[in-house]
Amino acid sequence: MADQSIPEARTPVADDSGPAPAPAGVTRRALLGTAGATGLVLGAAGAAVGYAAAPAQETPLSSVGTDEVMFHGKHQPGILQGLQARGHLIAFDLAPGAGRKEAATLMRRWSDTARRLMAGEPAGSGDTAVAEDAGPSSLTVTFGFGHSFFARTGLEKQRPVALDPLPDFSSDHLDKSRSDGDLWVQIGANDALVAFHALRAIQKDAGKAAKVRWQMNGFNRSPGATAHPMTARNLMGQVDGTRNPKPSEPDFDKRIFVPASGEPAWMANGSYAVVRRIRMLLDDWEGLSLKEQEAVIGRRKADGAPLSGGTETTEMDLEKLDAKGELVVPINAHARISRPDQNGGAAMLRRPFSFHDGIDADGTPDAGLLFVCWQADPLRGFVTVQRKLDRGDALSKYIRHEASGLFAVPGGAGEGEYVGQALLEG
């Protein structure tokens, strides 16, 4: 939960001219069908369960539905795009006896399905039609390989040193059954049915080659829910992600992506994803006063501005004292400890989802953050920052790391290629 910010939550489209105009005629990409208007009727009427909604008139796709992210490119989708409203994280283990050949076949099949779905097309034969009347809705599908994948496929010599297991941290209470995995898939979209459709297609495509190890569901604020684009809030109510590195910064690519000349060669233009299920102890957190919460974070809750003054983007004054001669931003404040300049320049691109998986028997919400961060080297990114947080972050007593994974995410696939082809066929 480092004090860093994702680029503004606007999803790129196919080119700089904005979404393409809807073509004439009734097509899957051109019409919203009944989905959009029916949703408005239900929203206006409340929980109108048991009552038939009026048929919707034909209407062009909204901007949310038409936004399309390209599957092919220098980097895989789902890294540089803004936060999406719905997300699914899912890990697979290869089936007993499945090896490099089966993995290559699966990655080719998965890549083709992802390309189709991201373009707003059916998944292929056996499509469930769950998203039949929706546009692409900024869908992204991202693939990665875990540490164990390389032994199972006989590719140990190609396993990156950067994929060495993460060290233990004092805040870890990890459930091994919900951690790691041979293969990892991140799915994001701005429509829940589009995201689920992709999840189901990926799961079905796995067939007998791989089985699900764990799966997690997340969400963010929907596009258009705020009067103007702003940094997201987490379930603690805090503006979360102010100091995320930005693509406009000169050293952004160096921090986030493996260079084209990097090692191993198959990871060129790729990145490493650290995935953590972080439980927020919301009952304890919400028992704090507003002033106490702000002291833990080091920023104002209302607007994310540093306690030293200014706006959200104002540089934090770490030396400023109050009338009593005490630091305005406490020495153990989360925003102070996680700053890149307090960690030798270590930075990571955070792209998380919130989660809520029900209420425990004692009434405690099982809720928090599906933390996903991207970096060229996890030892210099996540590990450096987490070690610092582990030694004295005021936020640590209000969170618990319950699951963890580290995955090598290769660069994007070119036309006619599949993700991971340089590894599996090199």
Tab-separated table of C-alpha atoms in Angstrom:
chain	number	residue	atom	x	y	z
A	1	MET	CA	0.000	0.000	0.000
A	2	ALA	CA	2.858	2.347	-0.826
A	3	ASP	CA	2.090	6.057	-1.210
A	4	GLN	CA	2.168	6.066	-4.988
A	5	SER	CA	-0.322	6.904	-7.742
A	6	ILE	CA	-1.625	5.184	-10.833
A	7	PRO	CA	-1.999	7.256	-14.017
A	8	GLU	CA	-5.408	8.894	-14.279
A	9	ALA	CA	-8.136	6.280	-14.666
A	10	ARG	CA	-8.794	6.871	-18.338
A	11	THR	CA	-8.459	3.785	-20.511
A	12	PRO	CA	-6.480	4.176	-23.752
A	13	VAL	CA	-8.272	3.408	-26.989
A	14	ALA	CA	-6.992	2.055	-30.278
A	15	ASP	CA	-5.540	5.405	-31.335
A	16	ASP	CA	-5.221	9.003	-30.185
A	17	SER	CA	-8.443	10.107	-31.805
A	18	GLY	CA	-10.668	8.521	-29.186
A	19	PRO	CA	-13.212	5.706	-29.515
A	20	ALA	CA	-14.221	4.880	-33.043
A	21	PRO	CA	-17.760	5.873	-33.974
A	22	ALA	CA	-20.325	3.096	-33.821
A	23	PRO	CA	-20.879	1.527	-37.260
A	24	ALA	CA	-24.283	1.526	-38.836
A	25	GLY	CA	-26.501	-1.466	-38.217
A	26	VAL	CA	-27.192	-3.589	-35.221
A	27	THR	CA	-23.935	-5.265	-34.180
A	28	ARG	CA	-22.426	-6.438	-30.929
A	29	ARG	CA	-19.935	-3.615	-30.987
A	30	ALA	CA	-22.449	-0.976	-32.081
A	31	LEU	CA	-25.309	-1.435	-29.677
A	32	LEU	CA	-25.659	-1.531	-25.949
A	33	GLY	CA	-28.764	-3.683	-26.315
A	34	THR	CA	-30.915	-3.928	-23.235
A	35	ALA	CA	-28.069	-3.866	-20.739
A	36	GLY	CA	-27.496	-0.124	-20.320
A	37	ALA	CA	-31.078	1.074	-20.270
A	38	THR	CA	-32.253	-1.780	-18.079
A	39	GLY	CA	-29.547	-0.914	-15.577
A	40	LEU	CA	-30.830	2.655	-15.458
A	41	VAL	CA	-34.375	1.488	-14.843
A	42	LEU	CA	-33.315	-0.774	-12.002
A	43	GLY	CA	-31.156	1.968	-10.529
A	44	ALA	CA	-34.009	4.442	-10.549
A	45	ALA	CA	-36.509	2.012	-9.131
A	46	GLY	CA	-34.266	0.565	-6.455
A	47	ALA	CA	-33.884	-3.174	-6.029
A	48	ALA	CA	-36.661	-4.032	-8.440
A	49	VAL	CA	-36.382	-7.765	-7.962
A	50	GLY	CA	-39.389	-9.652	-9.346
A	51	TYR	CA	-40.555	-6.920	-11.709
A	52	ALA	CA	-39.984	-6.958	-15.472
A	53	ALA	CA	-37.964	-4.046	-16.819
A	54	ALA	CA	-39.294	-2.182	-19.849
A	55	PRO	CA	-37.557	-3.096	-23.140
A	56	ALA	CA	-34.712	-0.734	-23.962
A	57	GLN	CA	-34.605	1.275	-27.150
A	58	GLU	CA	-31.618	0.790	-29.426
A	59	THR	CA	-28.886	3.123	-28.236
A	60	PRO	CA	-25.194	3.502	-29.090
A	61	LEU	CA	-22.650	2.029	-26.745
A	62	SER	CA	-21.603	4.368	-23.990
A	63	SER	CA	-17.990	5.549	-23.846
A	64	VAL	CA	-17.368	2.950	-21.138
A	65	GLY	CA	-18.479	0.128	-23.408
A	66	THR	CA	-16.605	1.245	-26.528
A	67	ASP	CA	-13.183	1.707	-24.916
A	68	GLU	CA	-10.847	-0.918	-26.353
A	69	VAL	CA	-7.329	-1.852	-25.295
A	70	MET	CA	-5.049	-3.491	-27.848
A	71	PHE	CA	-3.865	-7.029	-27.071
A	72	HIS	CA	-0.752	-6.851	-29.257
A	73	GLY	CA	1.956	-4.396	-28.300
A	74	LYS	CA	5.347	-3.771	-26.712
A	75	HIS	CA	4.009	-4.507	-23.236
A	76	GLN	CA	1.172	-6.740	-22.171
A	77	PRO	CA	-2.144	-4.965	-21.487
A	78	GLY	CA	-3.249	-4.460	-17.904
A	79	ILE	CA	-0.099	-2.672	-16.717
A	80	LEU	CA	-0.223	0.879	-18.051
A	81	GLN	CA	-4.006	1.239	-18.306
A	82	GLY	CA	-5.927	3.112	-15.620
A	83	LEU	CA	-7.702	1.334	-12.783
A	84	GLN	CA	-10.653	-0.771	-13.938
A	85	ALA	CA	-13.991	-1.159	-12.168
A	86	ARG	CA	-13.861	-4.971	-11.940
A	87	GLY	CA	-10.992	-7.396	-11.657
A	88	HIS	CA	-10.247	-11.096	-11.288
A	89	LEU	CA	-6.897	-12.587	-10.312
A	90	ILE	CA	-6.504	-16.300	-10.912
A	91	ALA	CA	-3.582	-18.720	-10.594
A	92	PHE	CA	-3.264	-22.157	-12.175
A	93	ASP	CA	-1.023	-25.153	-11.647
A	94	LEU	CA	-0.127	-27.332	-14.609
A	95	ALA	CA	-1.776	-30.738	-14.462
A	96	PRO	CA	0.367	-33.769	-13.550
A	97	GLY	CA	2.246	-34.842	-16.638
A	98	ALA	CA	1.760	-31.536	-18.458
A	99	GLY	CA	5.018	-29.942	-19.550
A	100	ARG	CA	6.485	-27.450	-21.977
A	101	LYS	CA	4.477	-28.651	-24.993
A	102	GLU	CA	1.158	-28.485	-23.150
A	103	ALA	CA	2.065	-25.100	-21.671
A	104	ALA	CA	2.829	-23.708	-25.136
A	105	THR	CA	-0.477	-24.977	-26.496
A	106	LEU	CA	-2.322	-23.438	-23.553
A	107	MET	CA	-0.596	-20.054	-23.860
A	108	ARG	CA	-1.402	-19.940	-27.574
A	109	ARG	CA	-5.055	-20.750	-26.847
A	110	TRP	CA	-5.251	-18.239	-23.995
A	111	SER	CA	-3.630	-15.502	-26.068
A	112	ASP	CA	-6.086	-16.022	-28.927
A	113	THR	CA	-9.033	-15.911	-26.528
A	114	ALA	CA	-7.714	-12.747	-24.854
A	115	ARG	CA	-7.230	-11.055	-28.235
A	116	ARG	CA	-10.790	-11.875	-29.294
A	117	LEU	CA	-12.415	-10.789	-26.046
A	118	MET	CA	-10.428	-7.548	-25.782
A	119	ALA	CA	-11.683	-6.652	-29.263
A	120	GLY	CA	-15.273	-7.228	-28.139
A	121	GLU	CA	-15.614	-10.477	-30.084
A	122	PRO	CA	-16.878	-13.875	-28.862
A	123	ALA	CA	-14.275	-16.103	-27.241
A	124	GLY	CA	-14.640	-18.709	-29.989
A	125	SER	CA	-16.454	-22.017	-30.101
A	126	GLY	CA	-18.417	-22.653	-26.942
A	127	ASP	CA	-18.736	-18.967	-26.037
A	128	THR	CA	-21.104	-18.534	-23.094
A	129	ALA	CA	-22.684	-15.315	-24.483
A	130	VAL	CA	-22.496	-13.719	-21.034
A	131	ALA	CA	-21.261	-10.461	-22.612
A	132	GLU	CA	-23.128	-10.867	-25.904
A	133	ASP	CA	-24.529	-7.321	-25.930
A	134	ALA	CA	-21.513	-5.493	-24.477
A	135	GLY	CA	-18.543	-3.743	-26.016
A	136	PRO	CA	-14.918	-4.337	-24.992
A	137	SER	CA	-15.352	-2.148	-21.863
A	138	SER	CA	-11.573	-1.665	-21.489
A	139	LEU	CA	-11.027	-5.398	-20.969
A	140	THR	CA	-7.434	-6.441	-20.371
A	141	VAL	CA	-6.033	-9.942	-19.869
A	142	THR	CA	-2.465	-10.307	-18.596
A	143	PHE	CA	-0.402	-13.499	-18.218
A	144	GLY	CA	2.547	-14.375	-15.974
A	145	PHE	CA	4.718	-17.308	-14.934
A	146	GLY	CA	5.459	-18.323	-11.344
A	147	HIS	CA	8.687	-19.750	-9.909
A	148	SER	CA	7.379	-23.341	-10.019
A	149	PHE	CA	6.450	-23.123	-13.720
A	150	PHE	CA	10.042	-23.494	-14.877
A	151	ALA	CA	10.768	-26.774	-13.114
A	152	ARG	CA	7.510	-28.264	-14.377
A	153	THR	CA	8.355	-27.398	-17.967
A	154	GLY	CA	12.070	-28.240	-17.854
A	155	LEU	CA	13.014	-24.579	-18.299
A	156	GLU	CA	14.947	-24.051	-15.052
A	157	LYS	CA	17.858	-22.436	-16.920
A	158	GLN	CA	15.476	-19.793	-18.247
A	159	ARG	CA	14.089	-18.878	-14.817
A	160	PRO	CA	14.998	-15.258	-13.967
A	161	VAL	CA	16.985	-14.567	-10.807
A	162	ALA	CA	14.434	-11.812	-10.130
A	163	LEU	CA	11.825	-14.542	-9.658
A	164	ASP	CA	13.523	-15.910	-6.524
A	165	PRO	CA	10.944	-16.288	-3.707
A	166	LEU	CA	10.106	-13.179	-1.714
A	167	PRO	CA	11.552	-13.004	1.809
A	168	ASP	CA	9.368	-13.429	4.879
A	169	PHE	CA	7.937	-10.285	6.494
A	170	SER	CA	6.652	-9.866	10.037
A	171	SER	CA	3.210	-8.810	8.791
A	172	ASP	CA	2.824	-12.046	6.792
A	173	HIS	CA	0.096	-14.495	7.761
A	174	LEU	CA	0.172	-16.277	4.422
A	175	ASP	CA	-2.238	-18.959	3.307
A	176	LYS	CA	-0.085	-21.157	1.071
A	177	SER	CA	-3.137	-22.522	-0.745
A	178	ARG	CA	-3.963	-18.979	-1.924
A	179	SER	CA	-0.376	-18.045	-2.819
A	180	ASP	CA	2.001	-18.545	-5.762
A	181	GLY	CA	1.105	-20.852	-8.706
A	182	ASP	CA	2.618	-21.988	-12.009
A	183	LEU	CA	0.582	-19.540	-14.118
A	184	TRP	CA	-1.111	-16.267	-13.224
A	185	VAL	CA	-3.826	-14.361	-15.080
A	186	GLN	CA	-5.037	-10.830	-14.324
A	187	ILE	CA	-8.378	-9.801	-15.814
A	188	GLY	CA	-9.741	-6.267	-15.625
A	189	ALA	CA	-12.694	-4.471	-17.236
A	190	ASN	CA	-15.079	-1.604	-16.619
A	191	ASP	CA	-18.088	-3.924	-16.753
A	192	ALA	CA	-18.651	-6.807	-14.340
A	193	LEU	CA	-20.181	-9.163	-16.934
A	194	VAL	CA	-17.389	-8.514	-19.421
A	195	ALA	CA	-14.815	-9.312	-16.728
A	196	PHE	CA	-16.669	-12.493	-15.672
A	197	HIS	CA	-17.040	-13.562	-19.290
A	198	ALA	CA	-13.271	-13.384	-19.714
A	199	LEU	CA	-12.688	-15.230	-16.441
A	200	ARG	CA	-14.969	-18.068	-17.482
A	201	ALA	CA	-13.391	-18.293	-20.944
A	202	ILE	CA	-9.870	-18.469	-19.504
A	203	GLN	CA	-10.934	-21.120	-17.005
A	204	LYS	CA	-12.613	-23.245	-19.701
A	205	ASP	CA	-9.634	-22.860	-22.025
A	206	ALA	CA	-7.358	-24.367	-19.386
A	207	GLY	CA	-9.052	-27.706	-20.045
A	208	LYS	CA	-7.020	-30.631	-18.791
A	209	ALA	CA	-3.699	-28.794	-19.090
A	210	ALA	CA	-4.018	-26.792	-15.871
A	211	LYS	CA	-6.253	-26.532	-12.836
A	212	VAL	CA	-7.205	-23.503	-10.748
A	213	ARG	CA	-5.024	-23.032	-7.672
A	214	TRP	CA	-6.744	-19.903	-6.348
A	215	GLN	CA	-8.939	-17.079	-7.577
A	216	MET	CA	-9.734	-13.625	-6.156
A	217	ASN	CA	-12.250	-10.952	-7.170
A	218	GLY	CA	-11.835	-7.207	-6.831
A	219	PHE	CA	-13.329	-3.850	-7.724
A	220	ASN	CA	-12.632	-0.139	-7.999
A	221	ARG	CA	-14.788	2.909	-8.438
A	222	SER	CA	-16.688	2.897	-11.750
A	223	PRO	CA	-15.725	5.416	-14.441
A	224	GLY	CA	-17.921	8.481	-14.196
A	225	ALA	CA	-18.772	7.967	-10.521
A	226	THR	CA	-16.888	11.147	-9.559
A	227	ALA	CA	-17.312	14.660	-10.904
A	228	HIS	CA	-13.724	14.662	-12.197
A	229	PRO	CA	-10.888	12.111	-12.522
A	230	MET	CA	-9.136	11.620	-9.202
A	231	THR	CA	-6.868	9.235	-7.359
A	232	ALA	CA	-8.767	6.183	-6.138
A	233	ARG	CA	-9.823	5.570	-2.534
A	234	ASN	CA	-9.350	2.295	-0.725
A	235	LEU	CA	-11.722	0.660	1.762
A	236	MET	CA	-10.176	2.639	4.600
A	237	GLY	CA	-11.496	5.751	2.872
A	238	GLN	CA	-8.005	7.024	2.115
A	239	VAL	CA	-6.910	8.501	-1.205
A	240	ASP	CA	-4.552	5.709	-2.213
A	241	GLY	CA	-1.830	6.041	-4.836
A	242	THR	CA	-0.696	9.649	-4.900
A	243	ARG	CA	2.979	9.048	-5.639
A	244	ASN	CA	2.756	6.305	-8.246
A	245	PRO	CA	5.486	6.743	-10.874
A	246	LYS	CA	4.131	8.251	-14.096
A	247	PRO	CA	4.944	7.252	-17.689
A	248	SER	CA	5.957	10.858	-18.366
A	249	GLU	CA	8.881	10.579	-15.935
A	250	PRO	CA	12.241	10.005	-17.671
A	251	ASP	CA	13.157	6.928	-15.627
A	252	PHE	CA	9.690	5.312	-15.671
A	253	ASP	CA	10.518	2.505	-18.120
A	254	LYS	CA	13.773	1.757	-16.297
A	255	ARG	CA	11.891	1.291	-13.026
A	256	ILE	CA	8.919	-0.666	-14.331
A	257	PHE	CA	10.012	-2.702	-17.367
A	258	VAL	CA	12.861	-5.092	-18.164
A	259	PRO	CA	14.936	-3.441	-20.920
A	260	ALA	CA	14.983	-4.896	-24.426
A	261	SER	CA	18.593	-5.895	-23.812
A	262	GLY	CA	17.859	-7.364	-20.391
A	263	GLU	CA	18.272	-10.899	-19.085
A	264	PRO	CA	16.831	-13.346	-19.686
A	265	ALA	CA	16.122	-12.298	-23.272
A	266	TRP	CA	12.557	-13.665	-23.241
A	267	MET	CA	11.648	-11.096	-20.535
A	268	ALA	CA	12.457	-8.121	-22.803
A	269	ASN	CA	9.878	-5.343	-22.242
A	270	GLY	CA	8.253	-7.430	-19.521
A	271	SER	CA	7.753	-6.700	-15.841
A	272	TYR	CA	7.456	-8.499	-12.512
A	273	ALA	CA	4.139	-8.511	-10.670
A	274	VAL	CA	3.944	-8.859	-6.913
A	275	VAL	CA	0.451	-9.892	-5.828
A	276	ARG	CA	-0.627	-9.659	-2.182
A	277	ARG	CA	-4.028	-10.171	-0.565
A	278	ILE	CA	-3.943	-7.566	2.197
A	279	ARG	CA	-6.716	-7.840	4.779
A	280	MET	CA	-7.729	-4.488	6.280
A	281	LEU	CA	-8.719	-4.690	9.932
A	282	LEU	CA	-11.536	-2.244	9.358
A	283	ASP	CA	-13.156	-2.471	12.787
A	284	ASP	CA	-9.887	-1.416	14.418
A	285	TRP	CA	-9.234	1.246	11.810
A	286	GLU	CA	-12.703	2.755	12.004
A	287	GLY	CA	-12.330	2.948	15.788
A	288	LEU	CA	-9.664	5.620	15.338
A	289	SER	CA	-10.518	9.302	15.231
A	290	LEU	CA	-10.045	11.178	11.965
A	291	LYS	CA	-6.935	12.842	13.389
A	292	GLU	CA	-5.471	9.481	14.390
A	293	GLN	CA	-6.152	7.984	10.958
A	294	GLU	CA	-4.473	10.912	9.241
A	295	ALA	CA	-1.438	10.586	11.514
A	296	VAL	CA	-1.095	6.905	10.580
A	297	ILE	CA	-1.106	7.726	6.853
A	298	GLY	CA	0.532	11.163	6.915
A	299	ARG	CA	-2.105	12.694	4.633
A	300	ARG	CA	-5.491	14.350	5.004
A	301	LYS	CA	-8.353	11.946	4.448
A	302	ALA	CA	-10.558	14.466	2.650
A	303	ASP	CA	-8.245	15.254	-0.255
A	304	GLY	CA	-5.017	13.287	0.162
A	305	ALA	CA	-2.926	16.377	0.819
A	306	PRO	CA	0.151	15.898	3.047
A	307	LEU	CA	-0.258	16.927	6.676
A	308	SER	CA	2.491	19.467	6.051
A	309	GLY	CA	0.026	21.419	3.864
A	310	GLY	CA	-0.953	22.118	0.274
A	311	THR	CA	-2.854	19.886	-2.141
A	312	GLU	CA	-2.573	16.180	-2.939
A	313	THR	CA	0.340	16.757	-5.303
A	314	THR	CA	2.229	19.177	-3.045
A	315	GLU	CA	5.645	17.848	-2.063
A	316	MET	CA	5.574	16.589	1.522
A	317	ASP	CA	7.679	18.634	3.961
A	318	LEU	CA	9.255	15.930	6.101
A	319	GLU	CA	10.972	18.406	8.421
A	320	LYS	CA	8.015	20.666	9.230
A	321	LEU	CA	7.256	20.999	12.959
A	322	ASP	CA	4.065	21.968	14.747
A	323	ALA	CA	3.669	24.476	17.584
A	324	LYS	CA	4.893	21.843	20.077
A	325	GLY	CA	8.050	21.228	18.082
A	326	GLU	CA	6.882	17.818	16.891
A	327	LEU	CA	6.992	16.559	13.301
A	328	VAL	CA	3.758	17.372	11.448
A	329	VAL	CA	4.160	14.165	9.450
A	330	PRO	CA	4.901	11.510	12.109
A	331	ILE	CA	8.153	9.594	11.812
A	332	ASN	CA	6.259	6.311	11.337
A	333	ALA	CA	3.585	7.644	8.966
A	334	HIS	CA	2.947	5.321	6.019
A	335	ALA	CA	3.353	8.074	3.429
A	336	ARG	CA	6.734	9.078	4.866
A	337	ILE	CA	8.193	5.565	5.089
A	338	SER	CA	7.050	4.406	1.651
A	339	ARG	CA	8.393	7.402	-0.291
A	340	PRO	CA	10.928	6.509	-3.013
A	341	ASP	CA	13.367	9.094	-1.652
A	342	GLN	CA	13.237	7.297	1.703
A	343	ASN	CA	14.025	3.960	0.017
A	344	GLY	CA	16.972	4.653	-2.235
A	345	GLY	CA	14.703	5.593	-5.125
A	346	ALA	CA	12.828	2.262	-5.040
A	347	ALA	CA	9.517	2.553	-6.835
A	348	MET	CA	6.764	0.331	-8.162
A	349	LEU	CA	3.652	0.926	-10.232
A	350	ARG	CA	0.668	0.023	-8.065
A	351	ARG	CA	-2.490	-1.172	-9.800
A	352	PRO	CA	-4.691	-2.718	-7.099
A	353	PHE	CA	-8.297	-3.785	-6.644
A	354	SER	CA	-10.314	-3.637	-3.435
A	355	PHE	CA	-12.050	-6.810	-2.267
A	356	HIS	CA	-14.885	-7.782	0.065
A	357	ASP	CA	-15.466	-11.492	0.545
A	358	GLY	CA	-18.238	-11.437	3.129
A	359	ILE	CA	-18.532	-11.207	6.903
A	360	ASP	CA	-16.803	-13.600	9.292
A	361	ALA	CA	-18.760	-15.406	12.010
A	362	ASP	CA	-17.683	-12.780	14.553
A	363	GLY	CA	-19.026	-9.968	12.346
A	364	THR	CA	-15.615	-8.904	11.046
A	365	PRO	CA	-15.572	-7.920	7.353
A	366	ASP	CA	-13.233	-9.977	5.174
A	367	ALA	CA	-12.174	-6.998	3.115
A	368	GLY	CA	-9.096	-5.181	1.977
A	369	LEU	CA	-6.796	-4.729	-0.994
A	370	LEU	CA	-5.723	-7.058	-3.786
A	371	PHE	CA	-2.346	-5.371	-4.063
A	372	VAL	CA	-0.728	-5.698	-7.484
A	373	CYS	CA	2.490	-3.820	-8.204
A	374	TRP	CA	4.801	-3.791	-11.205
A	375	GLN	CA	8.554	-3.292	-11.346
A	376	ALA	CA	11.620	-4.179	-13.406
A	377	ASP	CA	13.226	-5.821	-10.365
A	378	PRO	CA	11.151	-6.882	-7.333
A	379	LEU	CA	14.215	-6.883	-5.068
A	380	ARG	CA	14.800	-3.201	-5.779
A	381	GLY	CA	11.077	-2.398	-5.857
A	382	PHE	CA	8.602	-4.192	-3.617
A	383	VAL	CA	11.116	-5.941	-1.346
A	384	THR	CA	13.066	-2.764	-0.575
A	385	VAL	CA	9.933	-0.806	0.325
A	386	GLN	CA	8.234	-3.647	2.229
A	387	ARG	CA	11.318	-4.240	4.356
A	388	LYS	CA	11.240	-0.576	5.367
A	389	LEU	CA	7.514	-0.732	6.116
A	390	ASP	CA	8.052	-3.938	8.077
A	391	ARG	CA	10.355	-2.140	10.487
A	392	GLY	CA	7.973	0.519	11.721
A	393	ASP	CA	5.032	1.509	9.520
A	394	ALA	CA	2.161	2.858	11.643
A	395	LEU	CA	-0.295	1.231	9.241
A	396	SER	CA	1.017	-2.297	9.905
A	397	LYS	CA	-1.192	-2.885	12.953
A	398	TYR	CA	-4.306	-2.294	10.833
A	399	ILE	CA	-3.515	-4.659	7.950
A	400	ARG	CA	-2.527	-8.305	7.491
A	401	HIS	CA	-0.861	-9.870	4.439
A	402	GLU	CA	-2.779	-13.123	3.875
A	403	ALA	CA	-1.617	-14.345	0.449
A	404	SER	CA	1.310	-13.641	-1.827
A	405	GLY	CA	2.670	-14.335	-5.290
A	406	LEU	CA	5.474	-13.198	-7.572
A	407	PHE	CA	5.177	-13.645	-11.329
A	408	ALA	CA	7.355	-12.981	-14.368
A	409	VAL	CA	5.192	-11.213	-16.947
A	410	PRO	CA	6.855	-11.241	-20.390
A	411	GLY	CA	6.530	-8.435	-22.885
A	412	GLY	CA	3.566	-8.126	-25.191
A	413	ALA	CA	2.901	-10.475	-28.088
A	414	GLY	CA	3.323	-9.280	-31.662
A	415	GLU	CA	0.833	-9.968	-34.435
A	416	GLY	CA	0.579	-13.716	-34.968
A	417	GLU	CA	2.425	-14.467	-31.720
A	418	TYR	CA	1.291	-15.617	-28.295
A	419	VAL	CA	2.418	-14.468	-24.849
A	420	GLY	CA	5.497	-16.349	-23.673
A	421	GLN	CA	6.378	-17.715	-27.127
A	422	ALA	CA	10.023	-16.621	-26.858
A	423	LEU	CA	10.329	-18.659	-23.644
A	424	LEU	CA	8.415	-21.750	-24.694
A	425	GLU	CA	9.751	-22.012	-28.251
A	426	GLY	CA	13.115	-20.248	-27.877
